Every structure is written in structure tokens, then in C-alpha cells.
Tab-separated table of C-alpha atoms and ligand atoms in Angstrom:
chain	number	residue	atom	x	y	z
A	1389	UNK	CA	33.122	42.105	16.645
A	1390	UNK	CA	33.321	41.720	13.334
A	1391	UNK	CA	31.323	43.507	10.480
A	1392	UNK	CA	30.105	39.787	9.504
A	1393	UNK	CA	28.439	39.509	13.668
A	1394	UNK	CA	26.862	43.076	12.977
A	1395	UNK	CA	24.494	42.385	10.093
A	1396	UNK	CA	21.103	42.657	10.603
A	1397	UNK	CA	19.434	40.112	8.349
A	1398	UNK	CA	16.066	41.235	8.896
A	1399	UNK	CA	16.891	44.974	8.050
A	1400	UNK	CA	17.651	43.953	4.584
A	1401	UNK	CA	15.169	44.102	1.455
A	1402	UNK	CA	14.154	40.461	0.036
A	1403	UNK	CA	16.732	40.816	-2.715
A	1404	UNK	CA	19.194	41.831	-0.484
A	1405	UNK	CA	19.108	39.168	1.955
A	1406	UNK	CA	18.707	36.862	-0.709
A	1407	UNK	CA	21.762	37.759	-1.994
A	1408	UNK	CA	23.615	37.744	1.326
A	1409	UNK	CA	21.956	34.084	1.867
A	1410	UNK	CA	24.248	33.379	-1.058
A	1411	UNK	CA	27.561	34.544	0.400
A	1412	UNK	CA	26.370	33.011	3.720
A	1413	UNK	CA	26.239	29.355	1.915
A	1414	UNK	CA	29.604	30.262	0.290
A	1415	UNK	CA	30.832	30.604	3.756
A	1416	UNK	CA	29.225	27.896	5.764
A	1417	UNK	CA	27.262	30.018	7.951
A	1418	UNK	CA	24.721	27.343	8.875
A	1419	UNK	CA	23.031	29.923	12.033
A	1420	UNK	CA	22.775	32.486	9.446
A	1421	UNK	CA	21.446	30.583	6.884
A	1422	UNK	CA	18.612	29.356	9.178
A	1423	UNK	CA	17.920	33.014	10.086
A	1424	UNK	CA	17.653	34.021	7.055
A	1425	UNK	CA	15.462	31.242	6.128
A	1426	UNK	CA	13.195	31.928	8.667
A	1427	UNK	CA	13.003	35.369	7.751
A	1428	UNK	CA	11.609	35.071	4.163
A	1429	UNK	CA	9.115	32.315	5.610
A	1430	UNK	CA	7.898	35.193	7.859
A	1431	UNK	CA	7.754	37.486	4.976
A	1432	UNK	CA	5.622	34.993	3.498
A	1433	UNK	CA	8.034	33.686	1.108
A	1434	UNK	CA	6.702	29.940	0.198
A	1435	UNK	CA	8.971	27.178	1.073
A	1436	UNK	CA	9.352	26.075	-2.684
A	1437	UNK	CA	10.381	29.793	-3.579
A	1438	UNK	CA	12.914	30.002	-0.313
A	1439	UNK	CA	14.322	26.567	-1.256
A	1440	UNK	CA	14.951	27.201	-5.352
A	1441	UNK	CA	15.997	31.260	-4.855
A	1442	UNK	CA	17.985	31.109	-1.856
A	1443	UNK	CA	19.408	27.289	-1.231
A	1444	UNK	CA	19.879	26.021	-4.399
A	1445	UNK	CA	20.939	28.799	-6.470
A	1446	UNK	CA	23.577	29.416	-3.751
A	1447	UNK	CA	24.817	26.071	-4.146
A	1448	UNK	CA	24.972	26.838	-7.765
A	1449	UNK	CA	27.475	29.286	-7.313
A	1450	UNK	CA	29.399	27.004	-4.826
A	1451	UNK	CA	29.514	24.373	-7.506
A	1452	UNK	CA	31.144	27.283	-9.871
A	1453	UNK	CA	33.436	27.515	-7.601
A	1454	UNK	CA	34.793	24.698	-6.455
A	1455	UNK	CA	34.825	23.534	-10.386
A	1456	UNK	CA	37.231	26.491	-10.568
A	1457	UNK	CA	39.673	25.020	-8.178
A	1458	UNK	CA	38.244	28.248	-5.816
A	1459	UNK	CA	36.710	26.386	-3.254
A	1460	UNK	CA	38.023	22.893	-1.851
A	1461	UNK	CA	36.314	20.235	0.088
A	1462	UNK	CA	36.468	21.072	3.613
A	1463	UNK	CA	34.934	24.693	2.866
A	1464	UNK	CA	32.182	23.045	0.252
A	1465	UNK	CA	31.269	20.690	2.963
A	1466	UNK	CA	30.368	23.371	5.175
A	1467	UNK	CA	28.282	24.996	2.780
A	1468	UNK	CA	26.833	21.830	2.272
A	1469	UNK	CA	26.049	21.561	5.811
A	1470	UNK	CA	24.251	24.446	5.867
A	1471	UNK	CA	22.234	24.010	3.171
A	1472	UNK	CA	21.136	20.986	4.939
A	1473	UNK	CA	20.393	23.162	7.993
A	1474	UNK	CA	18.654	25.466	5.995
A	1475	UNK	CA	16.764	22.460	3.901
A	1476	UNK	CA	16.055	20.341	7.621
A	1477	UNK	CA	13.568	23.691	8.496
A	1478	UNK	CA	11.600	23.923	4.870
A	1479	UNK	CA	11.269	19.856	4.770
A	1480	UNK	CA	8.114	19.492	7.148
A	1481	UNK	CA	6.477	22.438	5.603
A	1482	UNK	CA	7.479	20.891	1.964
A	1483	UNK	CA	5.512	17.671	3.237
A	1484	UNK	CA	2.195	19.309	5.193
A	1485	UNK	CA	0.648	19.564	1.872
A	1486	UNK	CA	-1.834	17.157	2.719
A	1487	UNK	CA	-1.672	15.613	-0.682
A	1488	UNK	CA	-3.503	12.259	-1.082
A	1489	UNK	CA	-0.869	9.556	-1.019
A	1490	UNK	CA	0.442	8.830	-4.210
A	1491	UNK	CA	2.701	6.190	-4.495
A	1492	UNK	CA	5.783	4.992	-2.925
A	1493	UNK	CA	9.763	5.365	-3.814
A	1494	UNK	CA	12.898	4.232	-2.469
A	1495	UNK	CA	15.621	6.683	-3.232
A	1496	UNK	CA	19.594	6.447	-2.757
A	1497	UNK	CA	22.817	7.894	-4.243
A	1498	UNK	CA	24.456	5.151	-6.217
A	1499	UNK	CA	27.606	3.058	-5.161
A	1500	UNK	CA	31.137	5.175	-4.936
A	1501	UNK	CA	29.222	8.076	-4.581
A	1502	UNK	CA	28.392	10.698	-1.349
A	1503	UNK	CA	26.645	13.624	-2.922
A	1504	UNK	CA	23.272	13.688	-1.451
A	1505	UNK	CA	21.743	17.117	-1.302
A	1506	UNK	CA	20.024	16.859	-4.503
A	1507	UNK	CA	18.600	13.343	-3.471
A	1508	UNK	CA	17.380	14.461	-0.225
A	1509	UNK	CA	15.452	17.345	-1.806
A	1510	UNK	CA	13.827	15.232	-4.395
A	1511	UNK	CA	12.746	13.283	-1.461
A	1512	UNK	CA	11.858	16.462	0.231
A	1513	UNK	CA	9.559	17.686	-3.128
A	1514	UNK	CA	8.171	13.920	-3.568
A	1515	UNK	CA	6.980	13.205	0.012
A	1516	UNK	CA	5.614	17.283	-0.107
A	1517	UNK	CA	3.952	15.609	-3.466
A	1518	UNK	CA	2.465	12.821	-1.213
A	1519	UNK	CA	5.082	10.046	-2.115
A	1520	UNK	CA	6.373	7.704	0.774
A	1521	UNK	CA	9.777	8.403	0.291
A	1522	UNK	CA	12.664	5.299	1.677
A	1523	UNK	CA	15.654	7.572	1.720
A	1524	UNK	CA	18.585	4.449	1.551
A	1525	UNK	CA	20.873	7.175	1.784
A	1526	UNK	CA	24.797	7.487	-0.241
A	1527	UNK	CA	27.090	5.099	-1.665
A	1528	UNK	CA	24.591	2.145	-2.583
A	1529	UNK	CA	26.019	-1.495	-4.041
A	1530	UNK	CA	23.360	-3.044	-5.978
A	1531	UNK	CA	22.878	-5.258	-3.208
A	1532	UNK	CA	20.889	-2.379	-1.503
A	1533	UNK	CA	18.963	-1.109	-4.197
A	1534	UNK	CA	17.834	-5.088	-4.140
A	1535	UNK	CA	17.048	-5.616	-0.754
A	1536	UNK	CA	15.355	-2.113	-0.605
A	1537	UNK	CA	12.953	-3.323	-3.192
A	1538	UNK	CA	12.678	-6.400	-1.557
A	1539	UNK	CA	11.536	-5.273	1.712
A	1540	UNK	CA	9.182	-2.181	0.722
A	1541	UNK	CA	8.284	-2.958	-2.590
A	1542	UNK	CA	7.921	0.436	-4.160
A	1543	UNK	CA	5.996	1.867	-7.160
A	1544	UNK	CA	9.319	4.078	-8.435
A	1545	UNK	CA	12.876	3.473	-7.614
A	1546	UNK	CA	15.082	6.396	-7.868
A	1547	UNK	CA	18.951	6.827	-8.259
A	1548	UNK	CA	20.944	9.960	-8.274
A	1549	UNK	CA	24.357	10.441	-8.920
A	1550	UNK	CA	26.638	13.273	-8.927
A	1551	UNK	CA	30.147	11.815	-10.461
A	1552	UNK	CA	30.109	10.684	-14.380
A	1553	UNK	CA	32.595	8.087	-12.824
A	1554	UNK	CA	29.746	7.393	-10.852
A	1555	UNK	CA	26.703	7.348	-13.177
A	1556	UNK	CA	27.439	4.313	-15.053
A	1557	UNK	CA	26.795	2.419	-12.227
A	1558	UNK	CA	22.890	2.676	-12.447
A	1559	UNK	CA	23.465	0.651	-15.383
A	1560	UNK	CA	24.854	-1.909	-12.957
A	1561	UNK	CA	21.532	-2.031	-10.715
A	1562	UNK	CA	19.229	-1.731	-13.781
A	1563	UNK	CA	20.977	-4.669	-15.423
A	1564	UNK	CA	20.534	-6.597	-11.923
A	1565	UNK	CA	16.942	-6.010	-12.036
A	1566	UNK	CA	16.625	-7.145	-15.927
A	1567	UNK	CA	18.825	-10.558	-14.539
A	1568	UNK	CA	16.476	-11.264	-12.047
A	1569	UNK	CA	13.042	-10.768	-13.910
A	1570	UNK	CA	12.249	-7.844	-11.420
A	1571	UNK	CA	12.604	-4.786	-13.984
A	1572	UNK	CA	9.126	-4.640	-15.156
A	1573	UNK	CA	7.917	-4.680	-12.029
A	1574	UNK	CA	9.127	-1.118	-11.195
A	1575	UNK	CA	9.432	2.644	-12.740
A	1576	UNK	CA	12.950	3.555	-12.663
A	1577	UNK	CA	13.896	7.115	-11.881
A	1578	UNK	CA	17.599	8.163	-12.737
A	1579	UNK	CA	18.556	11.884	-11.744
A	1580	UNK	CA	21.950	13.704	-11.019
A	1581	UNK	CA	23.684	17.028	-12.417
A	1582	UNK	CA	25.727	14.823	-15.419
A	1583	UNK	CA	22.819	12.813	-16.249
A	1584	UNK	CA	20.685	13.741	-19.539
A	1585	UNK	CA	17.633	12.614	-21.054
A	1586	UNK	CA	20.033	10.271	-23.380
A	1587	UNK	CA	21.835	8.774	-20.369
A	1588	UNK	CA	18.622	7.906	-18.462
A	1589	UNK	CA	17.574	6.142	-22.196
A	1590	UNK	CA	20.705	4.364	-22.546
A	1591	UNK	CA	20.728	2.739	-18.808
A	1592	UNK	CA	17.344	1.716	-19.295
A	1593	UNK	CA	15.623	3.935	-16.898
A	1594	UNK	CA	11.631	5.158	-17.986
A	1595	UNK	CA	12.324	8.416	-16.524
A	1596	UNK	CA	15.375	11.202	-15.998
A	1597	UNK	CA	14.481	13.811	-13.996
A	1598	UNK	CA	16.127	16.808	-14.546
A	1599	UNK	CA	15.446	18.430	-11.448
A	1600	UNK	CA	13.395	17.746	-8.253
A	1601	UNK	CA	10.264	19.521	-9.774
A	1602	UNK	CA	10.434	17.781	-12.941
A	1603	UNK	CA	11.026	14.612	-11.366
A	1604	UNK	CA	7.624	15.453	-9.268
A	1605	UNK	CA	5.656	15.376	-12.343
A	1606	UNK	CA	6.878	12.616	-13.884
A	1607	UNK	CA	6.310	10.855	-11.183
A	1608	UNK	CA	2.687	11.471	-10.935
A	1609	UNK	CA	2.405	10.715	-14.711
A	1610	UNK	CA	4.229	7.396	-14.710
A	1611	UNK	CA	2.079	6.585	-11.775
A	1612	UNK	CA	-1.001	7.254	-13.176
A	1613	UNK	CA	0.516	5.439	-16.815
A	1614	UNK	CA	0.714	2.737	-14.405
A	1615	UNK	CA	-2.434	2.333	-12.556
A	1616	UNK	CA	-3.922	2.929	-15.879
A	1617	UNK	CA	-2.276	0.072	-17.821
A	1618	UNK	CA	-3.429	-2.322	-15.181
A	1619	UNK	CA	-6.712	-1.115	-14.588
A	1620	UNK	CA	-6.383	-2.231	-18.755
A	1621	UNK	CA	-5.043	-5.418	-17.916
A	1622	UNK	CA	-7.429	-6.297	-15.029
A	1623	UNK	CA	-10.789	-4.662	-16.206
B	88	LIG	CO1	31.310	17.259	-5.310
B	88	LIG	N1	31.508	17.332	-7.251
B	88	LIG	N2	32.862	16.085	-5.181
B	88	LIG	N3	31.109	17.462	-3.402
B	88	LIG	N4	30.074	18.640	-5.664
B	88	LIG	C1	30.478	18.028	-8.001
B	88	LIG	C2	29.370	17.070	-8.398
B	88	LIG	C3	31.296	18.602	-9.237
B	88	LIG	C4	30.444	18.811	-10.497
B	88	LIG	C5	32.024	19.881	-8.798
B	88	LIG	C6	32.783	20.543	-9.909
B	88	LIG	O1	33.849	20.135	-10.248
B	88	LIG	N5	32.202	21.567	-10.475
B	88	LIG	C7	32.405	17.487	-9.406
B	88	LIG	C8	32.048	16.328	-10.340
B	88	LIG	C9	32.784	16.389	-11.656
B	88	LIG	C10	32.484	15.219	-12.521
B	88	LIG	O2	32.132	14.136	-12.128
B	88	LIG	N6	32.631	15.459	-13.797
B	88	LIG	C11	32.595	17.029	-7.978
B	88	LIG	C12	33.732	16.345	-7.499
B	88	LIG	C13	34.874	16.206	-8.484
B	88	LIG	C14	33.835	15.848	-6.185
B	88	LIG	C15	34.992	15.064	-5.554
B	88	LIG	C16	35.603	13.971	-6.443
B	88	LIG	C17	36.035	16.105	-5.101
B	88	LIG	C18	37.285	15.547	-4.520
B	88	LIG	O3	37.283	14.824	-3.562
B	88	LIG	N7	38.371	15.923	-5.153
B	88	LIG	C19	34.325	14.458	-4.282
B	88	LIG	C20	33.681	13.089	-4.581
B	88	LIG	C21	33.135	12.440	-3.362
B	88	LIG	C22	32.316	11.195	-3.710
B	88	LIG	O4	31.133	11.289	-3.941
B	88	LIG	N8	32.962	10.046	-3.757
B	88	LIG	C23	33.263	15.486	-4.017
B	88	LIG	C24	32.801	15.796	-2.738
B	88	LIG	C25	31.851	16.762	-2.467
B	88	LIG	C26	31.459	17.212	-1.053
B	88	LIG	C27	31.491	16.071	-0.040
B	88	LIG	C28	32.441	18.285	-0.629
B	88	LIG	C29	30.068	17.872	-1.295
B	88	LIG	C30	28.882	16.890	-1.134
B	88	LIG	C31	28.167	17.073	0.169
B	88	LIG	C32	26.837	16.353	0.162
B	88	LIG	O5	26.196	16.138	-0.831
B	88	LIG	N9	26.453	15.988	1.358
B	88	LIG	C33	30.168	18.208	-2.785
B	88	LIG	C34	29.301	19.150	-3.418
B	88	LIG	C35	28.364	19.927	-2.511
B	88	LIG	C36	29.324	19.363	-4.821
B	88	LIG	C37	28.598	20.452	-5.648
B	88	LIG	C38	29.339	21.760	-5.382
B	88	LIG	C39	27.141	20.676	-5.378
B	88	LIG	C40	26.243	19.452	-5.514
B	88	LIG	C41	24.881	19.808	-4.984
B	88	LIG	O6	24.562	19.514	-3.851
B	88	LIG	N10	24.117	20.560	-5.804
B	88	LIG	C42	28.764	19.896	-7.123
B	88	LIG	C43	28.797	20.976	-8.186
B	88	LIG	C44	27.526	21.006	-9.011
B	88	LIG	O7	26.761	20.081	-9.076
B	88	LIG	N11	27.355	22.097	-9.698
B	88	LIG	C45	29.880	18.934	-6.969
B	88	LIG	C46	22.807	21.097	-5.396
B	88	LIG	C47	21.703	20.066	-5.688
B	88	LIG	C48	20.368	20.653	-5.312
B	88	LIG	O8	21.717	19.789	-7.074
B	88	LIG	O9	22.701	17.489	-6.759
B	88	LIG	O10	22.327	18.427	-9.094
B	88	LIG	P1	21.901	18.311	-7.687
B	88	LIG	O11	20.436	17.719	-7.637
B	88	LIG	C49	19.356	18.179	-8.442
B	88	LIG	C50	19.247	17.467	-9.799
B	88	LIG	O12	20.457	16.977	-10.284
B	88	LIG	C51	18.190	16.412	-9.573
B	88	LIG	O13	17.315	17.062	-8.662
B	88	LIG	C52	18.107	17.775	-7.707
B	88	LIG	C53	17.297	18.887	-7.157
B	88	LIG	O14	16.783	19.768	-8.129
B	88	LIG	N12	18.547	15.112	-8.999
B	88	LIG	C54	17.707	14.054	-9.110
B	88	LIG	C55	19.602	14.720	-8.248
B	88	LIG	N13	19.487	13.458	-7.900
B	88	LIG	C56	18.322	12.989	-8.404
B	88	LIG	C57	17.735	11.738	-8.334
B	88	LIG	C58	16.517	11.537	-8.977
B	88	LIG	C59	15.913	12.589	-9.692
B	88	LIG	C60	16.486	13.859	-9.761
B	88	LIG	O15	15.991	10.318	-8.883
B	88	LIG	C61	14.830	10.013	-9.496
């Protein structure tokens, strides 16, 4: 048995499983990633504090990494995976905040493009926020972002991107909407670790969030910019 298979997790102090959480991610230990997970909830860590301390500054270091020409695909998309295992427990208790429903968004990762951890937590933090969320999931031609707005007809659409080979393609679906006299009609959301304020300005988005919080805020406030400006229009 290795050293590894004879770790306790729950003997450890928060900081120190917290830190092992990291290395766990690093490795792709989905199992004891969930563990631990489970074991801060008990402690009665919050979901939002598990999810930012443990998961996603563990996949910060990952990212480090494989920038570095450390880590390659394969062993990034097992972390991946179990961040996603890790993430699959904290998403119901993310969204049983009761909030009153707030709006709806349809969300997906932009053509050419597969990253979608940071999508599916803003979805996570917006439906938690009381957003309907329509996750259309990776690699989206314009022709989904159109059909998706089509069929649900959304307050916010949101696109995330990962690649700067990639981002320029929001431009793409923004200019699609502008062609067919749909643009107005919908707050556009643009979000992605390359992306700045600037970017989102230059595509022609209303919004770049930064992170999953921020982009729970603004979302709120754009909403309410909205109902306000037509409450305006109407009243
Ligand atoms: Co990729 N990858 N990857 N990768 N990957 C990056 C993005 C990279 C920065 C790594 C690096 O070099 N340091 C680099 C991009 C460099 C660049 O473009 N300049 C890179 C590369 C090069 C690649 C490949 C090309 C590698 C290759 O094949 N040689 C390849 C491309 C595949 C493709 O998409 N076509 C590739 C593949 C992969 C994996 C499949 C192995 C895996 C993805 C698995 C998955 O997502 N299911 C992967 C991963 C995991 C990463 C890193 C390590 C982590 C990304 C992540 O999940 N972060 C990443 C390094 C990094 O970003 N530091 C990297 C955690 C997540 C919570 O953060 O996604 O930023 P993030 O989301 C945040 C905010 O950005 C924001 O809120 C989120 C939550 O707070 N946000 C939004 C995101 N989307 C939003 C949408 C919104 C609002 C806010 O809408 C309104």
C-alpha cells in the first residue's frame, strides 16, 4: 500500500487538507477529491468557500503548470475530471438557495473551443443566484448561440472562452445578432481567463465578467437596468 492509500484526510487540520486537496487535483484523484470535499462541508465549510479555496485555486496551480510545459493534456484532463467530481457534489447545494427567480441565461463555450469548467461554474453560481441557466455546452458555431435564443428566449446570453485563438469568435455571434436586428433584444455576457474589460468592449458585449462571482452581480444589475428601462418605456 502506498503512503498516498494511507492518508487519513479527515485527520488533517483545514489548512492541511486544503492543501493536500491541491496536490490531489494535481494528480487526478477524483475519490479523494470528493472526500475531501465532503469533509470541509461537514466541518461546516460553505460550498462557495470549498469551491473558491479548494477547487479553483487548485486548478490555478494546474494551469501554472501545464503553461510551464510541466503538466500535459492527458494528466490536466484528469484533474479536470475531478474537479468536476468535486464541483457535481457542491452544485445542488450552490442552487438550494431558494433565491426568487431572477432571470434566465443560455450559456456555452464558443466555437473551436472545449474548456468548460469555468462555464459550468458560472452556471453553477448563477442558477445558486436564482438564474435558469441553458448550459449549450463546448464548441458552439453561431448557429447555436442562434437557435438557443430562438427557442428559450433568454434575458442574458453568456459566452466563455478559454483560447485567445478562440475569443475572437464572440465577435462572430455578436455581429450575427447585430445582422439580424436581434442584439438589442438581449444582455450579452462575455467571460474567459484571456478576456478583459477592453475585449468584452470591443466585441460589443454590455458585460465581462471577470469571474463567476462578478459575473453574478452584474447580472442582477443589468437585469434590474433592464426591467427598469422598460418599466420607463411602458409606464
Ligand atoms: Co487548456 N489551456 N488547452 N485545457 N487549460 C489553458 C486555457 C491555457 C491558458 C493553459 C496554459 O498554457 N497556461 C492555454 C491557453 C493559452 C492561450 O490561449 N493563450 C491552454 C491551451 C493551450 C490548451 C490546448 C490548446 C492544449 C493543447 O492541446 N496543446 C487545448 C485546447 C483544446 C480546445 O479547447 N480546443 C487545451 C485543452 C485543455 C484540457 C482539455 C486538457 C483541459 C480542459 C478540460 C475542461 O475544461 N473540461 C484544459 C484546462 C483544464 C486548462 C487550464 C489548466 C484550466 C482552465 C480552467 O478550468 N480553469 C487553463 C489554464 C488557466 O486558465 N490558468 C488552460 C478554472 C476555471 C474555474 O477558470 O475557466 O478561467 P476559468 O473560468 C473563470 C473565469 O474565467 C470566468 O468565471 C470562471 C469562474 O470563476 N468565466 C466566465 C469563464 N467563462 C465565463 C463565461 C462568462 C462569464 C465568466 O459568461 C458570461
Amino acid at each position: 500500500m502506498s503512503e498516498e492509500d494511507d492518508l487519513d484526510l479527515a485527520s488533517l487540520s483545514d489548512e492541511e487538507l486544503v492543501e493536500q486537496m491541491h496536490d490531489d487535483l494535481y494528480d487526478g484523484l477524483k475519490d479523494e477529491i470528493c472526500e475531501g470535499v465532503n469533509i470541509l462541508l461537514e466541518r461546516g465549510w460553505t460550498p462557495y468557500k470549498v469551491l473558491t479555496d479548494a477547487l479553483v485555486e487548485g486548478m490555478r496551480i494546474v494551469g501554472v503548470d501545464f503553461r510551464d510545459g510541466i503538466l500535459f493534456v492527458p494528466e490536466v484532463l484528469m484533474s479536470a475530471n475531478a474537479m468536476k467530481a468535486g464541483m457535481g457534489i457542491l452544485r445542488p447545494l450552490l442552487a438550494e438557495t431558494g433565491a426568487p427567480k431572477m432571470g434566465k441565461m443560455v450559456i456555452g463555450t464558443v466555437k473551436g473551443d472545449i474548456h468548460d469548467i469555468g462555464k459550468n461554474l458560472v452556471s453553477m453560481m448563477m442558477e445558486g443566484a436564482g438564474f435558469e441557466v441553458i448550459d449549450i455546452g463546448i464548441n458552439n458555431p453561431v448557429e447555436n448561440y442562434l437557435a438557443a435564443l430562438e427557442e428559450h428566449k433568454p434575458d442574458i446570453l453568456g459566452m466563455s472562452a478559454l483560447l485567445t485563438t478562440t475569443m475572437p469568435y464572440m465577435k462572430v455571434v455578436i455581429d450575427a445578432m447585430v445582422e439580424k436586428g436581434i442584439r438589442d433584444d438581449y444582455i450579452v455576457m462575455v467571460g474567459g481567463a484571456p478576456l478583459n474589460e477592453e475585449f468584452g468592449q470591443a466585441v460589443g458585449a454590455d458585460a465581462y465578467g471577470r469571474d463567476a462571482a462578478v459575473t453574478v452581480e452584474m447580472a442582477k444589475d443589468l437585469i434590474a437596468r433592464k426591467h427598469n428601462q422598460l418599466a420607463a418605456r411602458t409606464g
